[in-house]
Amino acid sequence: MNNSIFTIVNLPQVDSTNNYAANLLKNMSAEQLCNTVVQADFQTNGRGAFKNLWESNAQKNLLFSIIICPKVYAENQFVISKIVSLSIIDYLKSKNISAKIKWPNDILVNNEKIAGILIENSVTGHKISSSIIGIGLNVNQHNFFGDFKASSISLLSNNQKFNLKKELMFFLDFFKKWINFCSIDNQIIVDKAYFENLLGSNTFLNYREKNTEFQAKIISIDGFGRLVLETAEKEQKIFAFKEVELIL
Ligand code: BTN
């Protein structure tokens, strides 16, 4: 028996679950596809943020894309990023793993990346008509070769091996809870939770802007999802994504 609101499509191999979801949306309406989850055992062209590749060994990690039809205004679309990050944080907490969000939506444990999120929204009029939420969550992989340090749930749980299908359903339970918080009425709850789980909120860390390094703490995320920093000299600086880099 399956009481889930989600329809799961399992694929042994695909170029990218986000691409697959986007193709589904070309052939069917968003209403028909809401809450469809496309999961793959392996991606031949897994996509990361900014045209990076997302590499994952076959059958080791969770690679999936969720299609949602949130009732969110385009200008407020960063809320989707927030609730997805918070779902992963809560799911990892249930596995006794304390993770942090590296703004805007990398999920780190001890400064090592455990999950990445690639959100692709379609806007109709002023609203988001559909959102493809791609998530790569490292579960059973032990060795990583990439530009950044990575970790996995197994590595952080005495090398236990996890059943990927079951873990996907556990994760979706947390996601189902947070998705209800997308509406503007819940903005304060979402913003507070996101800020509390953010790496560098109220803590001085090192940042790089172009070639200049400085120390700053995050004092807020503005309505557009931009990072608001306060430097050690009490100067406020606002950055859009990629305008500043956190040095870890
Ligand atoms: C990042 O660069 O941090 C985002 C990585 C997102 C990877 C996931 S894996 C499932 C989905 N399909 C893709 O091609 N990318 C996302």
PDB file of C-alpha atoms and ligand atoms in Angstrom:
ATOM      1  CA  MET A   1       0.000   0.000   0.000  1.00  0.00           C
ATOM      2  CA  ASN A   2       1.290   3.448  -0.811  1.00  0.00           C
ATOM      3  CA  ASN A   3      -0.359   6.500   0.727  1.00  0.00           C
ATOM      4  CA  SER A   4       2.174   8.886  -0.710  1.00  0.00           C
ATOM      5  CA  ILE A   5       1.000  11.952  -2.635  1.00  0.00           C
ATOM      6  CA  PHE A   6       3.962  11.381  -4.957  1.00  0.00           C
ATOM      7  CA  THR A   7       4.111   9.358  -8.177  1.00  0.00           C
ATOM      8  CA  ILE A   8       7.567   7.840  -8.527  1.00  0.00           C
ATOM      9  CA  VAL A   9       9.181   7.099 -11.888  1.00  0.00           C
ATOM     10  CA  ASN A  10      12.266   4.870 -11.471  1.00  0.00           C
ATOM     11  CA  LEU A  11      14.811   4.867 -14.296  1.00  0.00           C
ATOM     12  CA  PRO A  12      17.930   2.668 -14.461  1.00  0.00           C
ATOM     13  CA  GLN A  13      19.762   5.317 -16.496  1.00  0.00           C
ATOM     14  CA  VAL A  14      19.024   8.753 -17.934  1.00  0.00           C
ATOM     15  CA  ASP A  15      21.031  11.782 -19.041  1.00  0.00           C
ATOM     16  CA  SER A  16      19.630  13.930 -16.244  1.00  0.00           C
ATOM     17  CA  THR A  17      16.484  13.524 -14.172  1.00  0.00           C
ATOM     18  CA  ASN A  18      15.911  17.291 -14.519  1.00  0.00           C
ATOM     19  CA  ASN A  19      15.999  16.937 -18.333  1.00  0.00           C
ATOM     20  CA  TYR A  20      13.641  13.968 -18.157  1.00  0.00           C
ATOM     21  CA  ALA A  21      11.215  15.957 -15.980  1.00  0.00           C
ATOM     22  CA  ALA A  22      11.445  18.939 -18.374  1.00  0.00           C
ATOM     23  CA  ASN A  23      10.562  16.646 -21.305  1.00  0.00           C
ATOM     24  CA  LEU A  24       7.566  15.277 -19.410  1.00  0.00           C
ATOM     25  CA  LEU A  25       6.411  18.884 -18.957  1.00  0.00           C
ATOM     26  CA  LYS A  26       6.639  19.436 -22.726  1.00  0.00           C
ATOM     27  CA  ASN A  27       4.197  16.592 -23.376  1.00  0.00           C
ATOM     28  CA  MET A  28       1.812  16.824 -20.417  1.00  0.00           C
ATOM     29  CA  SER A  29       0.344  19.656 -18.405  1.00  0.00           C
ATOM     30  CA  ALA A  30       1.900  20.792 -15.148  1.00  0.00           C
ATOM     31  CA  GLU A  31      -1.353  19.874 -13.332  1.00  0.00           C
ATOM     32  CA  GLN A  32      -1.044  16.275 -14.554  1.00  0.00           C
ATOM     33  CA  LEU A  33       2.573  16.088 -13.445  1.00  0.00           C
ATOM     34  CA  CYS A  34       2.461  17.797 -10.038  1.00  0.00           C
ATOM     35  CA  ASN A  35       4.226  15.710  -7.397  1.00  0.00           C
ATOM     36  CA  THR A  36       5.868  13.404  -9.940  1.00  0.00           C
ATOM     37  CA  VAL A  37       9.297  12.260  -8.782  1.00  0.00           C
ATOM     38  CA  VAL A  38      11.803  11.048 -11.376  1.00  0.00           C
ATOM     39  CA  GLN A  39      14.547   8.957  -9.786  1.00  0.00           C
ATOM     40  CA  ALA A  40      17.529   7.451 -11.623  1.00  0.00           C
ATOM     41  CA  ASP A  41      20.126   4.885 -10.624  1.00  0.00           C
ATOM     42  CA  PHE A  42      22.654   6.602 -12.884  1.00  0.00           C
ATOM     43  CA  GLN A  43      22.914   9.864 -14.825  1.00  0.00           C
ATOM     44  CA  THR A  44      25.125  10.139 -17.903  1.00  0.00           C
ATOM     45  CA  ASN A  45      24.967  13.948 -17.871  1.00  0.00           C
ATOM     46  CA  GLY A  46      23.959  14.912 -14.338  1.00  0.00           C
ATOM     47  CA  ARG A  47      23.726  18.677 -14.201  1.00  0.00           C
ATOM     48  CA  GLY A  48      24.923  20.868 -11.373  1.00  0.00           C
ATOM     49  CA  ALA A  49      24.563  24.573 -10.809  1.00  0.00           C
ATOM     50  CA  PHE A  50      26.148  26.886 -13.405  1.00  0.00           C
ATOM     51  CA  LYS A  51      26.601  24.245 -16.079  1.00  0.00           C
ATOM     52  CA  ASN A  52      28.794  22.137 -13.784  1.00  0.00           C
ATOM     53  CA  LEU A  53      28.524  18.370 -14.004  1.00  0.00           C
ATOM     54  CA  TRP A  54      27.029  16.416 -11.128  1.00  0.00           C
ATOM     55  CA  GLU A  55      28.883  13.114 -10.940  1.00  0.00           C
ATOM     56  CA  SER A  56      27.703  10.145  -8.936  1.00  0.00           C
ATOM     57  CA  ASN A  57      28.599   6.471  -9.049  1.00  0.00           C
ATOM     58  CA  ALA A  58      25.838   4.146 -10.304  1.00  0.00           C
ATOM     59  CA  GLN A  59      23.311   2.931  -7.711  1.00  0.00           C
ATOM     60  CA  LYS A  60      25.096   4.620  -4.838  1.00  0.00           C
ATOM     61  CA  ASN A  61      23.254   7.882  -4.299  1.00  0.00           C
ATOM     62  CA  LEU A  62      19.854   9.479  -4.598  1.00  0.00           C
ATOM     63  CA  LEU A  63      19.470  11.324  -7.899  1.00  0.00           C
ATOM     64  CA  PHE A  64      15.981  12.636  -8.412  1.00  0.00           C
ATOM     65  CA  SER A  65      13.804  15.491  -9.594  1.00  0.00           C
ATOM     66  CA  ILE A  66      10.456  16.456  -8.144  1.00  0.00           C
ATOM     67  CA  ILE A  67       7.913  18.352 -10.223  1.00  0.00           C
ATOM     68  CA  ILE A  68       5.806  20.670  -8.105  1.00  0.00           C
ATOM     69  CA  CYS A  69       3.182  23.277  -8.945  1.00  0.00           C
ATOM     70  CA  PRO A  70       3.640  25.713  -6.083  1.00  0.00           C
ATOM     71  CA  LYS A  71       1.370  28.688  -5.661  1.00  0.00           C
ATOM     72  CA  VAL A  72       4.280  31.083  -5.539  1.00  0.00           C
ATOM     73  CA  TYR A  73       4.781  34.476  -7.185  1.00  0.00           C
ATOM     74  CA  ALA A  74       7.851  34.683  -9.419  1.00  0.00           C
ATOM     75  CA  GLU A  75       9.375  37.402  -7.237  1.00  0.00           C
ATOM     76  CA  ASN A  76       9.151  35.082  -4.240  1.00  0.00           C
ATOM     77  CA  GLN A  77      10.667  32.024  -5.945  1.00  0.00           C
ATOM     78  CA  PHE A  78      13.630  31.737  -3.573  1.00  0.00           C
ATOM     79  CA  VAL A  79      11.179  30.284  -1.032  1.00  0.00           C
ATOM     80  CA  ILE A  80      11.329  27.034  -3.042  1.00  0.00           C
ATOM     81  CA  SER A  81      15.071  26.871  -2.534  1.00  0.00           C
ATOM     82  CA  LYS A  82      14.588  27.463   1.170  1.00  0.00           C
ATOM     83  CA  ILE A  83      12.007  24.753   1.740  1.00  0.00           C
ATOM     84  CA  VAL A  84      14.007  22.209  -0.288  1.00  0.00           C
ATOM     85  CA  SER A  85      17.146  22.961   1.743  1.00  0.00           C
ATOM     86  CA  LEU A  86      15.164  22.689   4.975  1.00  0.00           C
ATOM     87  CA  SER A  87      13.653  19.348   3.923  1.00  0.00           C
ATOM     88  CA  ILE A  88      17.155  17.953   3.406  1.00  0.00           C
ATOM     89  CA  ILE A  89      18.370  19.410   6.713  1.00  0.00           C
ATOM     90  CA  ASP A  90      15.438  17.801   8.579  1.00  0.00           C
ATOM     91  CA  TYR A  91      15.835  14.484   6.768  1.00  0.00           C
ATOM     92  CA  LEU A  92      19.552  14.395   7.666  1.00  0.00           C
ATOM     93  CA  LYS A  93      18.710  15.318  11.261  1.00  0.00           C
ATOM     94  CA  SER A  94      16.515  12.197  11.375  1.00  0.00           C
ATOM     95  CA  LYS A  95      19.690  10.262  10.531  1.00  0.00           C
ATOM     96  CA  ASN A  96      21.574  12.040  13.343  1.00  0.00           C
ATOM     97  CA  ILE A  97      23.493  14.133  10.866  1.00  0.00           C
ATOM     98  CA  SER A  98      23.788  17.815  11.600  1.00  0.00           C
ATOM     99  CA  ALA A  99      24.100  19.655   8.284  1.00  0.00           C
ATOM    100  CA  LYS A 100      24.274  23.318   7.330  1.00  0.00           C
ATOM    101  CA  ILE A 101      23.055  25.260   4.317  1.00  0.00           C
ATOM    102  CA  LYS A 102      25.767  27.035   2.384  1.00  0.00           C
ATOM    103  CA  TRP A 103      23.882  29.903   0.757  1.00  0.00           C
ATOM    104  CA  PRO A 104      22.042  29.635  -1.487  1.00  0.00           C
ATOM    105  CA  ASN A 105      21.402  25.901  -1.400  1.00  0.00           C
ATOM    106  CA  ASP A 106      24.385  23.616  -0.965  1.00  0.00           C
ATOM    107  CA  ILE A 107      24.060  21.230   1.932  1.00  0.00           C
ATOM    108  CA  LEU A 108      27.273  20.651   3.881  1.00  0.00           C
ATOM    109  CA  VAL A 109      28.353  18.555   6.829  1.00  0.00           C
ATOM    110  CA  ASN A 110      31.636  19.619   8.436  1.00  0.00           C
ATOM    111  CA  ASN A 111      32.224  21.799   5.369  1.00  0.00           C
ATOM    112  CA  GLU A 112      31.888  18.780   3.034  1.00  0.00           C
ATOM    113  CA  LYS A 113      29.092  18.675   0.477  1.00  0.00           C
ATOM    114  CA  ILE A 114      26.474  15.993   1.051  1.00  0.00           C
ATOM    115  CA  ALA A 115      23.727  17.287  -1.252  1.00  0.00           C
ATOM    116  CA  GLY A 116      23.256  19.627  -4.189  1.00  0.00           C
ATOM    117  CA  ILE A 117      20.069  21.202  -5.475  1.00  0.00           C
ATOM    118  CA  LEU A 118      19.243  22.397  -8.997  1.00  0.00           C
ATOM    119  CA  ILE A 119      15.885  24.151  -9.261  1.00  0.00           C
ATOM    120  CA  GLU A 120      14.423  25.059 -12.656  1.00  0.00           C
ATOM    121  CA  ASN A 121      11.252  27.127 -12.547  1.00  0.00           C
ATOM    122  CA  SER A 122       8.754  27.945 -15.287  1.00  0.00           C
ATOM    123  CA  VAL A 123       6.925  31.214 -14.917  1.00  0.00           C
ATOM    124  CA  THR A 124       3.487  31.946 -16.386  1.00  0.00           C
ATOM    125  CA  GLY A 125       2.332  35.519 -15.894  1.00  0.00           C
ATOM    126  CA  HIS A 126       3.451  36.512 -12.431  1.00  0.00           C
ATOM    127  CA  LYS A 127       3.424  33.015 -10.982  1.00  0.00           C
ATOM    128  CA  ILE A 128       5.526  29.853 -10.996  1.00  0.00           C
ATOM    129  CA  SER A 129       3.564  27.337 -13.076  1.00  0.00           C
ATOM    130  CA  SER A 130       5.898  24.438 -12.393  1.00  0.00           C
ATOM    131  CA  SER A 131       9.172  23.861 -10.661  1.00  0.00           C
ATOM    132  CA  ILE A 132      11.624  21.042 -11.286  1.00  0.00           C
ATOM    133  CA  ILE A 133      13.562  20.406  -8.103  1.00  0.00           C
ATOM    134  CA  GLY A 134      16.645  18.310  -8.837  1.00  0.00           C
ATOM    135  CA  ILE A 135      18.411  16.822  -5.847  1.00  0.00           C
ATOM    136  CA  GLY A 136      21.628  14.850  -5.669  1.00  0.00           C
ATOM    137  CA  LEU A 137      22.000  13.372  -2.196  1.00  0.00           C
ATOM    138  CA  ASN A 138      25.089  11.349  -1.377  1.00  0.00           C
ATOM    139  CA  VAL A 139      23.980   8.198   0.406  1.00  0.00           C
ATOM    140  CA  ASN A 140      26.205   5.123  -0.021  1.00  0.00           C
ATOM    141  CA  GLN A 141      29.196   6.424  -1.983  1.00  0.00           C
ATOM    142  CA  HIS A 142      32.510   6.438  -0.093  1.00  0.00           C
ATOM    143  CA  ASN A 143      35.015   7.920  -2.521  1.00  0.00           C
ATOM    144  CA  PHE A 144      34.592  11.255  -4.237  1.00  0.00           C
ATOM    145  CA  PHE A 145      36.795  12.833  -6.874  1.00  0.00           C
ATOM    146  CA  GLY A 146      35.812  16.371  -7.635  1.00  0.00           C
ATOM    147  CA  ASP A 147      36.571  20.018  -7.132  1.00  0.00           C
ATOM    148  CA  PHE A 148      34.985  20.130  -3.715  1.00  0.00           C
ATOM    149  CA  LYS A 149      35.176  17.912  -0.627  1.00  0.00           C
ATOM    150  CA  ALA A 150      32.177  15.627  -0.361  1.00  0.00           C
ATOM    151  CA  SER A 151      30.640  13.278   2.157  1.00  0.00           C
ATOM    152  CA  SER A 152      27.752  10.814   2.314  1.00  0.00           C
ATOM    153  CA  ILE A 153      25.224   9.537   4.810  1.00  0.00           C
ATOM    154  CA  SER A 154      27.014   6.192   4.910  1.00  0.00           C
ATOM    155  CA  LEU A 155      30.395   7.785   5.641  1.00  0.00           C
ATOM    156  CA  LEU A 156      28.777   9.686   8.507  1.00  0.00           C
ATOM    157  CA  SER A 157      26.985   6.577   9.846  1.00  0.00           C
ATOM    158  CA  ASN A 158      29.790   4.064  10.387  1.00  0.00           C
ATOM    159  CA  ASN A 159      29.693   2.933   6.754  1.00  0.00           C
ATOM    160  CA  GLN A 160      26.164   1.562   7.037  1.00  0.00           C
ATOM    161  CA  LYS A 161      24.512   0.802   3.703  1.00  0.00           C
ATOM    162  CA  PHE A 162      21.124   2.371   3.062  1.00  0.00           C
ATOM    163  CA  ASN A 163      18.270   1.247   0.829  1.00  0.00           C
ATOM    164  CA  LEU A 164      17.911   4.074  -1.684  1.00  0.00           C
ATOM    165  CA  LYS A 165      14.220   3.553  -2.452  1.00  0.00           C
ATOM    166  CA  LYS A 166      13.334   3.632   1.242  1.00  0.00           C
ATOM    167  CA  GLU A 167      15.482   6.703   1.854  1.00  0.00           C
ATOM    168  CA  LEU A 168      13.733   8.513  -0.990  1.00  0.00           C
ATOM    169  CA  MET A 169      10.365   7.863   0.674  1.00  0.00           C
ATOM    170  CA  PHE A 170      11.727   9.061   4.058  1.00  0.00           C
ATOM    171  CA  PHE A 171      13.017  12.214   2.440  1.00  0.00           C
ATOM    172  CA  LEU A 172       9.696  12.849   0.668  1.00  0.00           C
ATOM    173  CA  ASP A 173       7.919  12.811   4.037  1.00  0.00           C
ATOM    174  CA  PHE A 174       9.985  15.800   5.135  1.00  0.00           C
ATOM    175  CA  PHE A 175       9.548  17.492   1.781  1.00  0.00           C
ATOM    176  CA  LYS A 176       5.753  17.002   1.979  1.00  0.00           C
ATOM    177  CA  LYS A 177       5.743  18.852   5.296  1.00  0.00           C
ATOM    178  CA  TRP A 178       7.844  21.798   4.065  1.00  0.00           C
ATOM    179  CA  ILE A 179       6.030  22.209   0.761  1.00  0.00           C
ATOM    180  CA  ASN A 180       2.979  23.385   2.712  1.00  0.00           C
ATOM    181  CA  PHE A 181       5.069  26.293   3.973  1.00  0.00           C
ATOM    182  CA  CYS A 182       5.581  27.817   0.519  1.00  0.00           C
ATOM    183  CA  SER A 183       2.723  30.285   0.923  1.00  0.00           C
ATOM    184  CA  ILE A 184       3.444  33.860   1.915  1.00  0.00           C
ATOM    185  CA  ASP A 185       1.573  33.351   5.230  1.00  0.00           C
ATOM    186  CA  ASN A 186       4.382  31.095   6.409  1.00  0.00           C
ATOM    187  CA  GLN A 187       7.231  33.288   5.273  1.00  0.00           C
ATOM    188  CA  ILE A 188       8.372  34.133   8.804  1.00  0.00           C
ATOM    189  CA  ILE A 189       8.605  30.452   9.818  1.00  0.00           C
ATOM    190  CA  VAL A 190      10.524  29.535   6.668  1.00  0.00           C
ATOM    191  CA  ASP A 191      12.879  32.524   6.876  1.00  0.00           C
ATOM    192  CA  LYS A 192      13.662  31.847  10.539  1.00  0.00           C
ATOM    193  CA  ALA A 193      14.369  28.145   9.973  1.00  0.00           C
ATOM    194  CA  TYR A 194      16.485  28.886   6.883  1.00  0.00           C
ATOM    195  CA  PHE A 195      18.521  31.542   8.696  1.00  0.00           C
ATOM    196  CA  GLU A 196      19.081  29.294  11.733  1.00  0.00           C
ATOM    197  CA  ASN A 197      20.451  26.530   9.524  1.00  0.00           C
ATOM    198  CA  LEU A 198      22.645  28.754   7.405  1.00  0.00           C
ATOM    199  CA  LEU A 199      26.423  28.424   7.588  1.00  0.00           C
ATOM    200  CA  GLY A 200      27.781  31.760   8.770  1.00  0.00           C
ATOM    201  CA  SER A 201      24.582  33.245  10.151  1.00  0.00           C
ATOM    202  CA  ASN A 202      25.774  35.538  12.922  1.00  0.00           C
ATOM    203  CA  THR A 203      29.250  33.983  12.727  1.00  0.00           C
ATOM    204  CA  PHE A 204      32.234  35.671  11.104  1.00  0.00           C
ATOM    205  CA  LEU A 205      33.634  33.692   8.167  1.00  0.00           C
ATOM    206  CA  ASN A 206      35.973  34.563   5.307  1.00  0.00           C
ATOM    207  CA  TYR A 207      34.529  35.711   1.978  1.00  0.00           C
ATOM    208  CA  ARG A 208      36.063  36.618  -1.376  1.00  0.00           C
ATOM    209  CA  GLU A 209      34.639  39.341  -3.641  1.00  0.00           C
ATOM    210  CA  LYS A 210      36.561  39.485  -6.918  1.00  0.00           C
ATOM    211  CA  ASN A 211      40.137  39.444  -5.573  1.00  0.00           C
ATOM    212  CA  THR A 212      39.457  40.916  -2.161  1.00  0.00           C
ATOM    213  CA  GLU A 213      39.044  38.800   0.937  1.00  0.00           C
ATOM    214  CA  PHE A 214      37.137  39.986   3.973  1.00  0.00           C
ATOM    215  CA  GLN A 215      35.507  38.695   7.129  1.00  0.00           C
ATOM    216  CA  ALA A 216      31.763  39.020   7.550  1.00  0.00           C
ATOM    217  CA  LYS A 217      28.707  37.459   9.118  1.00  0.00           C
ATOM    218  CA  ILE A 218      25.350  36.863   7.433  1.00  0.00           C
ATOM    219  CA  ILE A 219      22.756  39.139   8.925  1.00  0.00           C
ATOM    220  CA  SER A 220      19.882  38.208   6.627  1.00  0.00           C
ATOM    221  CA  ILE A 221      18.729  36.999   3.234  1.00  0.00           C
ATOM    222  CA  ASP A 222      16.705  39.681   1.482  1.00  0.00           C
ATOM    223  CA  GLY A 223      13.389  39.208  -0.334  1.00  0.00           C
ATOM    224  CA  PHE A 224      15.190  38.370  -3.593  1.00  0.00           C
ATOM    225  CA  GLY A 225      17.271  35.659  -1.925  1.00  0.00           C
ATOM    226  CA  ARG A 226      20.394  37.840  -1.877  1.00  0.00           C
ATOM    227  CA  LEU A 227      22.995  37.507   0.844  1.00  0.00           C
ATOM    228  CA  VAL A 228      23.210  40.422   3.276  1.00  0.00           C
ATOM    229  CA  LEU A 229      26.604  40.475   5.009  1.00  0.00           C
ATOM    230  CA  GLU A 230      27.997  42.701   7.699  1.00  0.00           C
ATOM    231  CA  THR A 231      31.749  43.055   7.699  1.00  0.00           C
ATOM    232  CA  ALA A 232      33.952  43.250  10.780  1.00  0.00           C
ATOM    233  CA  GLU A 233      33.961  47.040  10.159  1.00  0.00           C
ATOM    234  CA  LYS A 234      30.152  47.011  10.378  1.00  0.00           C
ATOM    235  CA  GLU A 235      29.693  47.748   6.680  1.00  0.00           C
ATOM    236  CA  GLN A 236      26.664  46.093   5.048  1.00  0.00           C
ATOM    237  CA  LYS A 237      27.138  44.407   1.689  1.00  0.00           C
ATOM    238  CA  ILE A 238      24.485  42.725  -0.461  1.00  0.00           C
ATOM    239  CA  PHE A 239      25.385  40.008  -2.961  1.00  0.00           C
ATOM    240  CA  ALA A 240      23.518  38.060  -5.605  1.00  0.00           C
ATOM    241  CA  PHE A 241      24.614  34.480  -6.297  1.00  0.00           C
ATOM    242  CA  LYS A 242      28.180  34.158  -7.634  1.00  0.00           C
ATOM    243  CA  GLU A 243      29.082  37.734  -6.700  1.00  0.00           C
ATOM    244  CA  VAL A 244      30.765  36.512  -3.532  1.00  0.00           C
ATOM    245  CA  GLU A 245      32.395  33.266  -2.459  1.00  0.00           C
ATOM    246  CA  LEU A 246      32.542  31.765   1.001  1.00  0.00           C
ATOM    247  CA  ILE A 247      36.082  30.542   1.711  1.00  0.00           C
ATOM    248  CA  LEU A 248      35.999  27.279   3.627  1.00  0.00           C
TER     249      LEU A 248
HETATM  250  C1  BTN B   1      24.795  21.510  -7.519  1.00  0.00           C
HETATM  251  O1  BTN B   1      25.597  21.872  -8.375  1.00  0.00           O
HETATM  252  O2  BTN B   1      25.068  21.569  -6.323  1.00  0.00           O
HETATM  253  C2  BTN B   1      23.435  20.993  -7.923  1.00  0.00           C
HETATM  254  C3  BTN B   1      23.478  19.511  -8.180  1.00  0.00           C
HETATM  255  C4  BTN B   1      22.128  18.922  -8.543  1.00  0.00           C
HETATM  256  C5  BTN B   1      22.264  17.486  -8.971  1.00  0.00           C
HETATM  257  C6  BTN B   1      20.925  16.814  -9.158  1.00  0.00           C
HETATM  258  S1  BTN B   1      21.075  15.077  -9.363  1.00  0.00           S
HETATM  259  C7  BTN B   1      19.404  14.962  -9.815  1.00  0.00           C
HETATM  260  C8  BTN B   1      19.093  16.166 -10.674  1.00  0.00           C
HETATM  261  N1  BTN B   1      19.409  15.900 -12.066  1.00  0.00           N
HETATM  262  C9  BTN B   1      20.404  16.640 -12.507  1.00  0.00           C
HETATM  263  O3  BTN B   1      20.890  16.593 -13.670  1.00  0.00           O
HETATM  264  N2  BTN B   1      20.852  17.443 -11.545  1.00  0.00           N
HETATM  265  C10 BTN B   1      20.091  17.284 -10.327  1.00  0.00           C
END
